[in-house]
Short mmCIF file of C-alpha atoms in Angstrom, two decimals:
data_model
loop_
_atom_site.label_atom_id
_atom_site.label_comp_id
_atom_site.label_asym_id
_atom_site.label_seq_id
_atom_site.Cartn_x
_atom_site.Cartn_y
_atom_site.Cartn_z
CA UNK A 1 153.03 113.96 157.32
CA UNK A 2 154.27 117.01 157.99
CA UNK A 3 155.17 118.35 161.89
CA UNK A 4 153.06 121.21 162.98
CA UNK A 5 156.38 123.48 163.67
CA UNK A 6 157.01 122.26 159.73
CA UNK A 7 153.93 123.97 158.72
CA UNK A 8 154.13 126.76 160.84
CA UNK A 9 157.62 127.22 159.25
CA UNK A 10 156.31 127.12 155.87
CA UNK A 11 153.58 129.71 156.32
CA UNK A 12 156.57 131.69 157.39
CA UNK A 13 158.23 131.47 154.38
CA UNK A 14 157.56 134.25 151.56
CA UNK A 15 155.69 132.20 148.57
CA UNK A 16 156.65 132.73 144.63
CA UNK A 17 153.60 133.67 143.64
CA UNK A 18 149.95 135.04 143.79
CA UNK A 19 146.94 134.04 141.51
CA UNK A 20 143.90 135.58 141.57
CA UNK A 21 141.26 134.11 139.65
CA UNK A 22 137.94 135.70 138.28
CA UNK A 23 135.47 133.80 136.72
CA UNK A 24 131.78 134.04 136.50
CA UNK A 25 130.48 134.38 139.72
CA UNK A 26 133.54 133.01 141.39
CA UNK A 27 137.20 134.65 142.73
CA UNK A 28 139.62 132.96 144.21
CA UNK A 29 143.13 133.96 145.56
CA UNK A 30 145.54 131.68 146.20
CA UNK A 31 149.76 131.10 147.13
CA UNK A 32 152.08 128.95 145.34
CA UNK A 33 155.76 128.08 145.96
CA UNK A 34 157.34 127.85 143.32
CA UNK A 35 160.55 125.36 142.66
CA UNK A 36 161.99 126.10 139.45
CA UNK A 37 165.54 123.92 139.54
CA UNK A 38 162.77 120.88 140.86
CA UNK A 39 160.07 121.76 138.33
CA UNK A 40 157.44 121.56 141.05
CA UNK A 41 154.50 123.70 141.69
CA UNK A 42 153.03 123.77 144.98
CA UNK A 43 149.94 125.16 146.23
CA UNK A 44 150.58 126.70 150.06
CA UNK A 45 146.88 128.65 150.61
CA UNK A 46 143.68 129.11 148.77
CA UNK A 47 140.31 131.16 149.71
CA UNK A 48 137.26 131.24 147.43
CA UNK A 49 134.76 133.78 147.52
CA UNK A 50 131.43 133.78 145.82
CA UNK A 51 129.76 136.83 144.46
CA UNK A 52 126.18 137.56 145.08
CA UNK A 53 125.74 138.82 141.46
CA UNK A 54 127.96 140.18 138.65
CA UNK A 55 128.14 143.65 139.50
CA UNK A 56 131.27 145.87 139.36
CA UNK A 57 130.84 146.91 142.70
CA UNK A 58 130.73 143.53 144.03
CA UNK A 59 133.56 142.10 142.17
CA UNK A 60 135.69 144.96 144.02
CA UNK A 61 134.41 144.09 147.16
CA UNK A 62 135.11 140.59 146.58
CA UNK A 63 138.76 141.08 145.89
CA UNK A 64 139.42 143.47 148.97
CA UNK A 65 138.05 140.65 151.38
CA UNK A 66 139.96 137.78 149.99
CA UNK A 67 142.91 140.52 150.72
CA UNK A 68 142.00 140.53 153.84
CA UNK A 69 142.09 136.78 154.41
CA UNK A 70 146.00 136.17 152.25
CA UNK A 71 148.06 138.95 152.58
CA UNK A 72 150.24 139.99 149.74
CA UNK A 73 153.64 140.57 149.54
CA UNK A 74 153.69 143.37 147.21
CA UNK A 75 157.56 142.11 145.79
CA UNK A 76 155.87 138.88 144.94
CA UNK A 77 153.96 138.95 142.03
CA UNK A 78 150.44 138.76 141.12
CA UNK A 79 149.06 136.61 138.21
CA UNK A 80 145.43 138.07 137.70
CA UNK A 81 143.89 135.04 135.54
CA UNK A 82 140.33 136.05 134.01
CA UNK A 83 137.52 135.61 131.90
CA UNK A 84 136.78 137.24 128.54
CA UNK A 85 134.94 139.97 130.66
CA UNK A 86 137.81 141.60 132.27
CA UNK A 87 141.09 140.25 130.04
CA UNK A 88 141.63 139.16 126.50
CA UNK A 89 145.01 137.55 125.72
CA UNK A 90 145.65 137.28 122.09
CA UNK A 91 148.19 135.68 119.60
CA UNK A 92 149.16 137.80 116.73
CA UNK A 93 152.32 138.12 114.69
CA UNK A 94 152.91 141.03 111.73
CA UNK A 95 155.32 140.77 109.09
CA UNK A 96 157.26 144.12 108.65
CA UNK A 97 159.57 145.00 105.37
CA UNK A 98 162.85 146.52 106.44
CA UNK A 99 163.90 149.68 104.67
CA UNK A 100 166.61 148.88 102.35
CA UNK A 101 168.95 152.30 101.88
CA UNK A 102 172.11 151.78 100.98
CA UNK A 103 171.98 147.67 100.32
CA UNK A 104 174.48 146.50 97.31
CA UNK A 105 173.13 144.08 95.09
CA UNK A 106 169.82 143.59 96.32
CA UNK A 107 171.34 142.46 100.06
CA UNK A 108 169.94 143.67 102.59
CA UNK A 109 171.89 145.36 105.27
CA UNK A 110 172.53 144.08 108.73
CA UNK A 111 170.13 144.49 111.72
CA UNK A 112 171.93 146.60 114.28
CA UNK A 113 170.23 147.17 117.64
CA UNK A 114 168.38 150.55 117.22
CA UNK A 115 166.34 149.23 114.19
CA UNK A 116 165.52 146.12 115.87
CA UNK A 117 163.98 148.84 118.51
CA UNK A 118 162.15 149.94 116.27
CA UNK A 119 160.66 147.60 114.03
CA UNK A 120 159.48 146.07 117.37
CA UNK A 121 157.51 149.17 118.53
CA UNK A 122 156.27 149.49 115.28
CA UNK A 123 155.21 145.50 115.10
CA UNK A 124 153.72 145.74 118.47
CA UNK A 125 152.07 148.96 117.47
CA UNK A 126 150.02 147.58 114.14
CA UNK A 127 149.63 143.90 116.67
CA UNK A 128 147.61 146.30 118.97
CA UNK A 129 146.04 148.22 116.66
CA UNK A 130 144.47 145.11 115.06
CA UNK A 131 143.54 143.04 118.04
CA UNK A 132 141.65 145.91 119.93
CA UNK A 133 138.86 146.65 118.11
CA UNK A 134 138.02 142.62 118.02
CA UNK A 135 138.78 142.54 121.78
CA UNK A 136 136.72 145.25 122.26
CA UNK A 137 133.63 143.41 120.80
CA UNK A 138 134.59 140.08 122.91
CA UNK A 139 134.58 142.08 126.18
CA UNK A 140 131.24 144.02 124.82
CA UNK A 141 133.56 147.73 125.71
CA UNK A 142 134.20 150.48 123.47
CA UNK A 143 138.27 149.95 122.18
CA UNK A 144 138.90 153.37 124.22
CA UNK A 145 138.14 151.74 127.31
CA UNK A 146 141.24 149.30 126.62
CA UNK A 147 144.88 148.94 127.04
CA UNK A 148 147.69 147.27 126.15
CA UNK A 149 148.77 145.66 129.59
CA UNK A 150 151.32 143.37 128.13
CA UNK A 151 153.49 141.26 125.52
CA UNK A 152 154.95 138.64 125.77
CA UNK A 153 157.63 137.40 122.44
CA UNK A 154 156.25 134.23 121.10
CA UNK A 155 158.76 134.06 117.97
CA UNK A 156 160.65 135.94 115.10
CA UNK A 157 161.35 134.96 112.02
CA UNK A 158 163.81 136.76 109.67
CA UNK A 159 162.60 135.87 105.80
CA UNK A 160 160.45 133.12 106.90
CA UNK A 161 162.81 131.31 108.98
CA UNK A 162 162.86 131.33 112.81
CA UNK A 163 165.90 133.34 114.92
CA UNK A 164 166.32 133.86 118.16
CA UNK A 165 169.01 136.83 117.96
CA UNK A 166 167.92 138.73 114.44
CA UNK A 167 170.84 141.07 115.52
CA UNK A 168 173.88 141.10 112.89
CA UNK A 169 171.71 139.04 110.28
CA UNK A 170 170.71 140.56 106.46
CA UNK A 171 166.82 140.29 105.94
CA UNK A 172 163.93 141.92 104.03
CA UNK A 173 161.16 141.12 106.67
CA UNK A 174 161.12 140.82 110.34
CA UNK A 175 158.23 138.78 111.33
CA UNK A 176 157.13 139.15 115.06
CA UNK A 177 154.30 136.79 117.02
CA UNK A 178 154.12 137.77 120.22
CA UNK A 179 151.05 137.35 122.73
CA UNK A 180 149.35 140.64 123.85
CA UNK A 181 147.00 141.13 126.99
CA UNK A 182 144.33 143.70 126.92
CA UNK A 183 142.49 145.03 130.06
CA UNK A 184 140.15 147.35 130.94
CA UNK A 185 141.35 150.60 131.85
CA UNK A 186 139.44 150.92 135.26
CA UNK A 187 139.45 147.67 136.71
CA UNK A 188 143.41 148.18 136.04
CA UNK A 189 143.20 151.52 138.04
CA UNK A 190 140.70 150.08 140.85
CA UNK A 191 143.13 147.10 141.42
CA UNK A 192 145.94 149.40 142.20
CA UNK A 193 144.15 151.12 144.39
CA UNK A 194 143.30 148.25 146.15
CA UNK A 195 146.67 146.40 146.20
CA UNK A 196 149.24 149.31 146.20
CA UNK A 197 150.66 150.65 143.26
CA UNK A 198 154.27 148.55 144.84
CA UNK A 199 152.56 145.26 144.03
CA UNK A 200 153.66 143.51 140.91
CA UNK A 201 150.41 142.70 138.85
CA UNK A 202 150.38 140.31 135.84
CA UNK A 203 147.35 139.60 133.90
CA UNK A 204 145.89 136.90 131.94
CA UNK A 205 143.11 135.68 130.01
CA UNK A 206 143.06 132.05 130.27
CA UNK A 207 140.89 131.34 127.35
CA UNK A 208 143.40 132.64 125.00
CA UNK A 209 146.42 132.20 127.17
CA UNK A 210 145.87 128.49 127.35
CA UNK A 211 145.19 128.06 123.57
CA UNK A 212 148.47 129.73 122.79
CA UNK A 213 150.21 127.88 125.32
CA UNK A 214 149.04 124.24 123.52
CA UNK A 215 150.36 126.08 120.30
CA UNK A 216 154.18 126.77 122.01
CA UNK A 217 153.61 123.05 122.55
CA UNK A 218 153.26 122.58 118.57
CA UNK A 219 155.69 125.04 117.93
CA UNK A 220 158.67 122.88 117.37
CA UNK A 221 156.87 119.69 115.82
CA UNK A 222 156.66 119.82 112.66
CA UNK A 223 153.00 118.11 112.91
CA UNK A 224 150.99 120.37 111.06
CA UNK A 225 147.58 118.99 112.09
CA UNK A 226 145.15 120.78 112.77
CA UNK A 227 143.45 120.77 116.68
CA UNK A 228 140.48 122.51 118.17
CA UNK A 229 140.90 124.31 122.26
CA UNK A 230 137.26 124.15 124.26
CA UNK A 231 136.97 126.58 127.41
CA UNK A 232 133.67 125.86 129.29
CA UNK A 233 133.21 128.71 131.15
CA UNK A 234 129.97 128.96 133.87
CA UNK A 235 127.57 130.21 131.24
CA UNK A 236 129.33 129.40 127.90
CA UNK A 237 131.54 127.31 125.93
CA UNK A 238 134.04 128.86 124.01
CA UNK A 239 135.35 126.66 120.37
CA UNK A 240 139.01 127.74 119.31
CA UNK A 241 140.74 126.48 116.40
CA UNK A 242 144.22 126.17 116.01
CA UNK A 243 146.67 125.49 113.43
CA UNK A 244 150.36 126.00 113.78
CA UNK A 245 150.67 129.72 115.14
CA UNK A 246 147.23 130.78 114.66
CA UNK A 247 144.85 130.66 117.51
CA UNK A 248 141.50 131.38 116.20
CA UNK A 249 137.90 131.83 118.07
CA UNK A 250 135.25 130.03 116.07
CA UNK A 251 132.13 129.96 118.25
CA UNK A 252 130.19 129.51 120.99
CA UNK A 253 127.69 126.64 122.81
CA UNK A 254 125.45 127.50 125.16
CA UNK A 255 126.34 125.32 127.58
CA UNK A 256 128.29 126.14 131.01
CA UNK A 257 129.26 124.21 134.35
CA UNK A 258 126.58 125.70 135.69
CA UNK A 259 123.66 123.77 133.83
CA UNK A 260 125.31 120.48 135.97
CA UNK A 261 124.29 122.46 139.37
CA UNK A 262 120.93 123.25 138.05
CA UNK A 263 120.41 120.24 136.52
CA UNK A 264 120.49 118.75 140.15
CA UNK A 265 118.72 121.40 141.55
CA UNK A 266 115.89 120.64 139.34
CA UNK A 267 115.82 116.93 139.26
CA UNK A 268 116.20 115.95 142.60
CA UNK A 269 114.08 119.38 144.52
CA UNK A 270 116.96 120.78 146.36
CA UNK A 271 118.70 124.53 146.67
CA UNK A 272 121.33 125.17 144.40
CA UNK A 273 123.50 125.29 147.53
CA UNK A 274 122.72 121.70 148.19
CA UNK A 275 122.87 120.76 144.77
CA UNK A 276 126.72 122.00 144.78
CA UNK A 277 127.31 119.99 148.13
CA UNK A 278 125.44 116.94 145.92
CA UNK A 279 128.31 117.27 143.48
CA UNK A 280 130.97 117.91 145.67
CA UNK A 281 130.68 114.93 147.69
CA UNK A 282 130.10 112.74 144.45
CA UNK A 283 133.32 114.29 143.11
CA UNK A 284 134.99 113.57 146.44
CA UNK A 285 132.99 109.44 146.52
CA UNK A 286 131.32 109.83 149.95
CA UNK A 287 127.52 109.50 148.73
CA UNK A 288 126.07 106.28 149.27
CA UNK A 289 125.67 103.53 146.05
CA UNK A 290 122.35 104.64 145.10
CA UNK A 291 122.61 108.42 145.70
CA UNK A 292 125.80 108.04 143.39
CA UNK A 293 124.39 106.33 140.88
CA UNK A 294 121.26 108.70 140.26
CA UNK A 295 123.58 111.52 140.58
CA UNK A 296 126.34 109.87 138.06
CA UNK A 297 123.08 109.51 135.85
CA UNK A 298 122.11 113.34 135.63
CA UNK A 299 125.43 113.88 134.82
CA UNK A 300 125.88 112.00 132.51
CA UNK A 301 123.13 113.19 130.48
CA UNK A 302 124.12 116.84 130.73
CA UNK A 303 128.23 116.07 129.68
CA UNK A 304 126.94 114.21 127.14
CA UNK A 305 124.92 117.18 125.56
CA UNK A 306 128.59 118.78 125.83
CA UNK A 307 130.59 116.43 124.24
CA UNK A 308 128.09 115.97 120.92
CA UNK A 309 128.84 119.67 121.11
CA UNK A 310 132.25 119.65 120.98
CA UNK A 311 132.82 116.27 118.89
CA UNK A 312 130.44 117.64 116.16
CA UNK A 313 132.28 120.91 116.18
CA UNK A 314 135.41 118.87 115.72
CA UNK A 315 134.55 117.20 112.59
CA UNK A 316 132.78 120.78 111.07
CA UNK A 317 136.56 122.22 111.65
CA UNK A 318 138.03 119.21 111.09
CA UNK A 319 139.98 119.18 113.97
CA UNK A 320 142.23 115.73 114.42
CA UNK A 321 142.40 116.05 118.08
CA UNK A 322 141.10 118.58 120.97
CA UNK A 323 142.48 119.94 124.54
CA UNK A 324 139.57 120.88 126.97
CA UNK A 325 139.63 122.75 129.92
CA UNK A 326 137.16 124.06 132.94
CA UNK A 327 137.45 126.17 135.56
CA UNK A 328 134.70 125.77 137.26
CA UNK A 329 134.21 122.03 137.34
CA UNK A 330 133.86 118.94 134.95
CA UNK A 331 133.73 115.60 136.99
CA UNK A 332 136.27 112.78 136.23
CA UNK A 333 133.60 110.66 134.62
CA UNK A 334 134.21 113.50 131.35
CA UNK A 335 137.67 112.22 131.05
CA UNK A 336 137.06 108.06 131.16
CA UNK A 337 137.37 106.89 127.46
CA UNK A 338 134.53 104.47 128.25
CA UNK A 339 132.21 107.44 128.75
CA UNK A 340 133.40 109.06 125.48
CA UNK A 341 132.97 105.67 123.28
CA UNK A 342 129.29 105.32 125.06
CA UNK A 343 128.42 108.44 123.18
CA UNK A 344 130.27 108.06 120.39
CA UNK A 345 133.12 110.72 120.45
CA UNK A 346 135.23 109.73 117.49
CA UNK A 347 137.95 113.04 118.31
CA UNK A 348 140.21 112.27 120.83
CA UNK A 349 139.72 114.69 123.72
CA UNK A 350 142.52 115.20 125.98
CA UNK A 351 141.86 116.78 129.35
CA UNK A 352 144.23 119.65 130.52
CA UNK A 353 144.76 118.53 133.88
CA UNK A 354 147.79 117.62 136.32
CA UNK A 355 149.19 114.85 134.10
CA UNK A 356 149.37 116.80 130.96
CA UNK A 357 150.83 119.56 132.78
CA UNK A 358 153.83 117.11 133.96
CA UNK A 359 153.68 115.40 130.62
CA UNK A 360 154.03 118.19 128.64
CA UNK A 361 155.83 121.27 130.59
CA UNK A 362 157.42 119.08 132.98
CA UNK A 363 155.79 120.48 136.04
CA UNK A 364 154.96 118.66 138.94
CA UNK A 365 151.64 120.12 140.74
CA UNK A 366 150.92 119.66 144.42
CA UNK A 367 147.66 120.36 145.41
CA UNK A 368 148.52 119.42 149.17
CA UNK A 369 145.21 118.66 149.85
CA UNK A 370 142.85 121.38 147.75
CA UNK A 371 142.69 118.34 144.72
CA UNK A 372 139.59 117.39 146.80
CA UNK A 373 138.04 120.96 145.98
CA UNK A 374 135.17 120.30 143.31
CA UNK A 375 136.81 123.95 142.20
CA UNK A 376 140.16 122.49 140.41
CA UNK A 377 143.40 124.10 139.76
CA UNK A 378 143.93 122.82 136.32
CA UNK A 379 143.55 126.43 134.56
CA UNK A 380 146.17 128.28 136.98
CA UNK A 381 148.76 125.30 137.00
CA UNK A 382 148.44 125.29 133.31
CA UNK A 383 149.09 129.04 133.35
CA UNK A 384 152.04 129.05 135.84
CA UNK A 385 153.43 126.46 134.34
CA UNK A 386 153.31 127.77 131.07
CA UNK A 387 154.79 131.00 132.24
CA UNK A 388 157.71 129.88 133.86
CA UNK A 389 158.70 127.69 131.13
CA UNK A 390 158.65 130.43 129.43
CA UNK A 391 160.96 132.50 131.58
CA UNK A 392 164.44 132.39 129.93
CA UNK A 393 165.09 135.91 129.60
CA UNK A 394 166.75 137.45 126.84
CA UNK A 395 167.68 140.66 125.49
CA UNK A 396 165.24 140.18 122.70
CA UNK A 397 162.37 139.70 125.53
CA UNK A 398 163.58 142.08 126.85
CA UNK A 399 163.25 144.90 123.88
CA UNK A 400 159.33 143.81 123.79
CA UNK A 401 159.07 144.31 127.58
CA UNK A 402 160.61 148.39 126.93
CA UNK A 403 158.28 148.62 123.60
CA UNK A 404 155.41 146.93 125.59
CA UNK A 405 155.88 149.32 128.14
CA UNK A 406 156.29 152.64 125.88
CA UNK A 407 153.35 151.84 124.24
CA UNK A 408 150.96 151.63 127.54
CA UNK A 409 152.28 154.79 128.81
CA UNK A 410 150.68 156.59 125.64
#
């Protein structure tokens, strides 16, 4: 155990990073060190706040009292992970033909610096384009009321096959995936007013930032099965396909996290603030046998609901396997294989949690103590993870960052 003048020492110390998360009626803001060379991710501080209802207003409010509880260092940055509401994160790649003056016998000439400039503006361009209208309709906002906060290069491929300098190569087509972020103009604004326009704010979706994350997982097998992404929000679950680069929204259920809470609320008589303590304290085993049992029991028959969803969904899209993830809450019972064969789930479902985060980006996460929290950290590990893996910088990231940022200041 730690020394007090130990912790003292580390509260002292400037973290790596800053998440705030939005979802439903819930924000939370939390600090993480962040030990690249180790490959560890450690939580330092977390506060939660819960909003009375899902008004603008209040979600501003919200965010300037968690501010007031973790104070941000406006040269660390600032991962703003969201819901569908606020944030849509997309994966889209174009295919662009090259124009071919001066080429000798049907060659193409070489790729010199200033084109690559500009087939990338252009690529991002037509990417953005295309994805706001649909991301518009997702976040229920006219496309005006959206920008372009960010891209990030997923891959290029010169004729087909995968580079990762195109510069000095002969092609016809440059084809560019990259993942784009969309936001709403005026929370954008509003946050900066809030934080400083000195603090460095990155945003995500998680819905879509996850599912493209499992692809970059794919993206170097040469499995080309197909496998299905499940986000169960508060009020909804969201059904993604995908299949090698594509990451594609199929549907909805309506069925959230919060139908477990008011599932207890109604069976057992009690507030829904009691009814959250119920599940807390079964999450964290300190109900007695019986009390454990009846609430294992409610549960049970709610996940179950969720899982015919999902498995029945799988076999429609024919999905050969499927990664699921909550925010909010989804107790372990979800993840036990004997639960799954009781119902008959014949798609294995794999749980993004802790383990597949070390499995799979090789990223230990330490909760140091918050793993008790009914209110997980599986979403924002995933994300952090997933973004610093990501972080080997390159020229060629670096010509989407300029293009990226050329294009917002339109």
């Amino acid at each position: 155990m730690k020394s007090a003048a130990a912790k003292i020492l580390l509260r002292k110390q400037k973290p790596d990073a800053y998440t705030l998360e939005i979802f439903g009626p819930y924000l939370r803001l939390s600090a993480w060190s962040i030990d690249v060379a180790a490959r560890i991710l450690s939580l330092r501080e977390a506060k939660l706040h819960l909003l009375p209802d899902d008004s603008y207003g209040n979600l501003l409010a919200g965010i300037r009292t968690l501010c007031e509880e973790i104070t941000l260092v406006p040269t660390v940055p600032l991962y703003v992970i969201t819901d569908h509401r606020h944030a849509t994160t997309t994966l889209a790649g174009v295919t662009m033909m090259r124009t071919e003056t001066g080429q000798e016998k049907g060659i193409a000439n070489e790729i010199s610096r200033p084109e690559l400039q500009e087939l990338i503006s252009k690529a991002l361009w037509k990417l953005f384009s295309a994805a706001r209208p649909r991301a518009a309709k997702k976040m229920n906002t006219p496309d005006i009321h959206l920008e372009l906060l960010s891209a990030d290069l997923y891959e290029l491929k010169l004729d087909k096959h995968r580079v990762s300098d195109p510069i000095g190569f002969q092609a016809r087509s440059v084809e560019l995936w990259a993942r784009l972020t969309m936001v709403r103009k005026q929370l954008t604004t509003d946050l900066r007013r809030l934080l400083g326009n000195d603090q460095r704010i990155i945003w995500m979706e998680f819905t879509g930032y996850a599912a493209s994350a499992i692809t970059s997982l794919k993206k170097s097998s040469t499995d080309k099965t197909q496998q299905a992404f499940v986000s169960v929000g508060a009020r909804t679950t969201a059904l993604y396909k995908i299949r090698g680069n594509a990451v594609q929204y199929s549907d909805t259920m309506n069925w959230g996290a919060n139908i477990l809470t008011r599932s207890i609320q109604d069976n057992l008589a009690v507030t829904p603030e009691i009814a959250r303590e119920l599940i807390r304290r079964y999450e964290e085993r300190q109900l007695s046998p019986a009390v454990r049992r009846k609430i294992s029991d409610i549960l049970g028959q709610e996940l179950a609901v969720l899982l015919k969803g999902i498995d029945a969904y799988c076999r429609r899209s024919k999905s050969d396997s499927v990664y699921i993830s909550s925010w909010d809450l989804l107790p372990t019972l979800i993840a036990k294989p004997s639960f799954q064969k009781k119902i008959a789930v014949k798609v294995p479902i794999t749980s993004v949690e802790k383990k597949f985060i070390g499995e799979n980006y090789g990223y230990q996460v330490k909760l140091n103590g918050h793993s008790k929290s009914q209110f997980e950290f599986d979403c924002v590990a995933l994300t952090l993870a997933s973004e610093y893996s990501a972080q080997q910088k390159s020229e060629l990231h670096d010509l989407v960052k300029k293009s990226t940022r050329l294009l917002s200041s339109n």
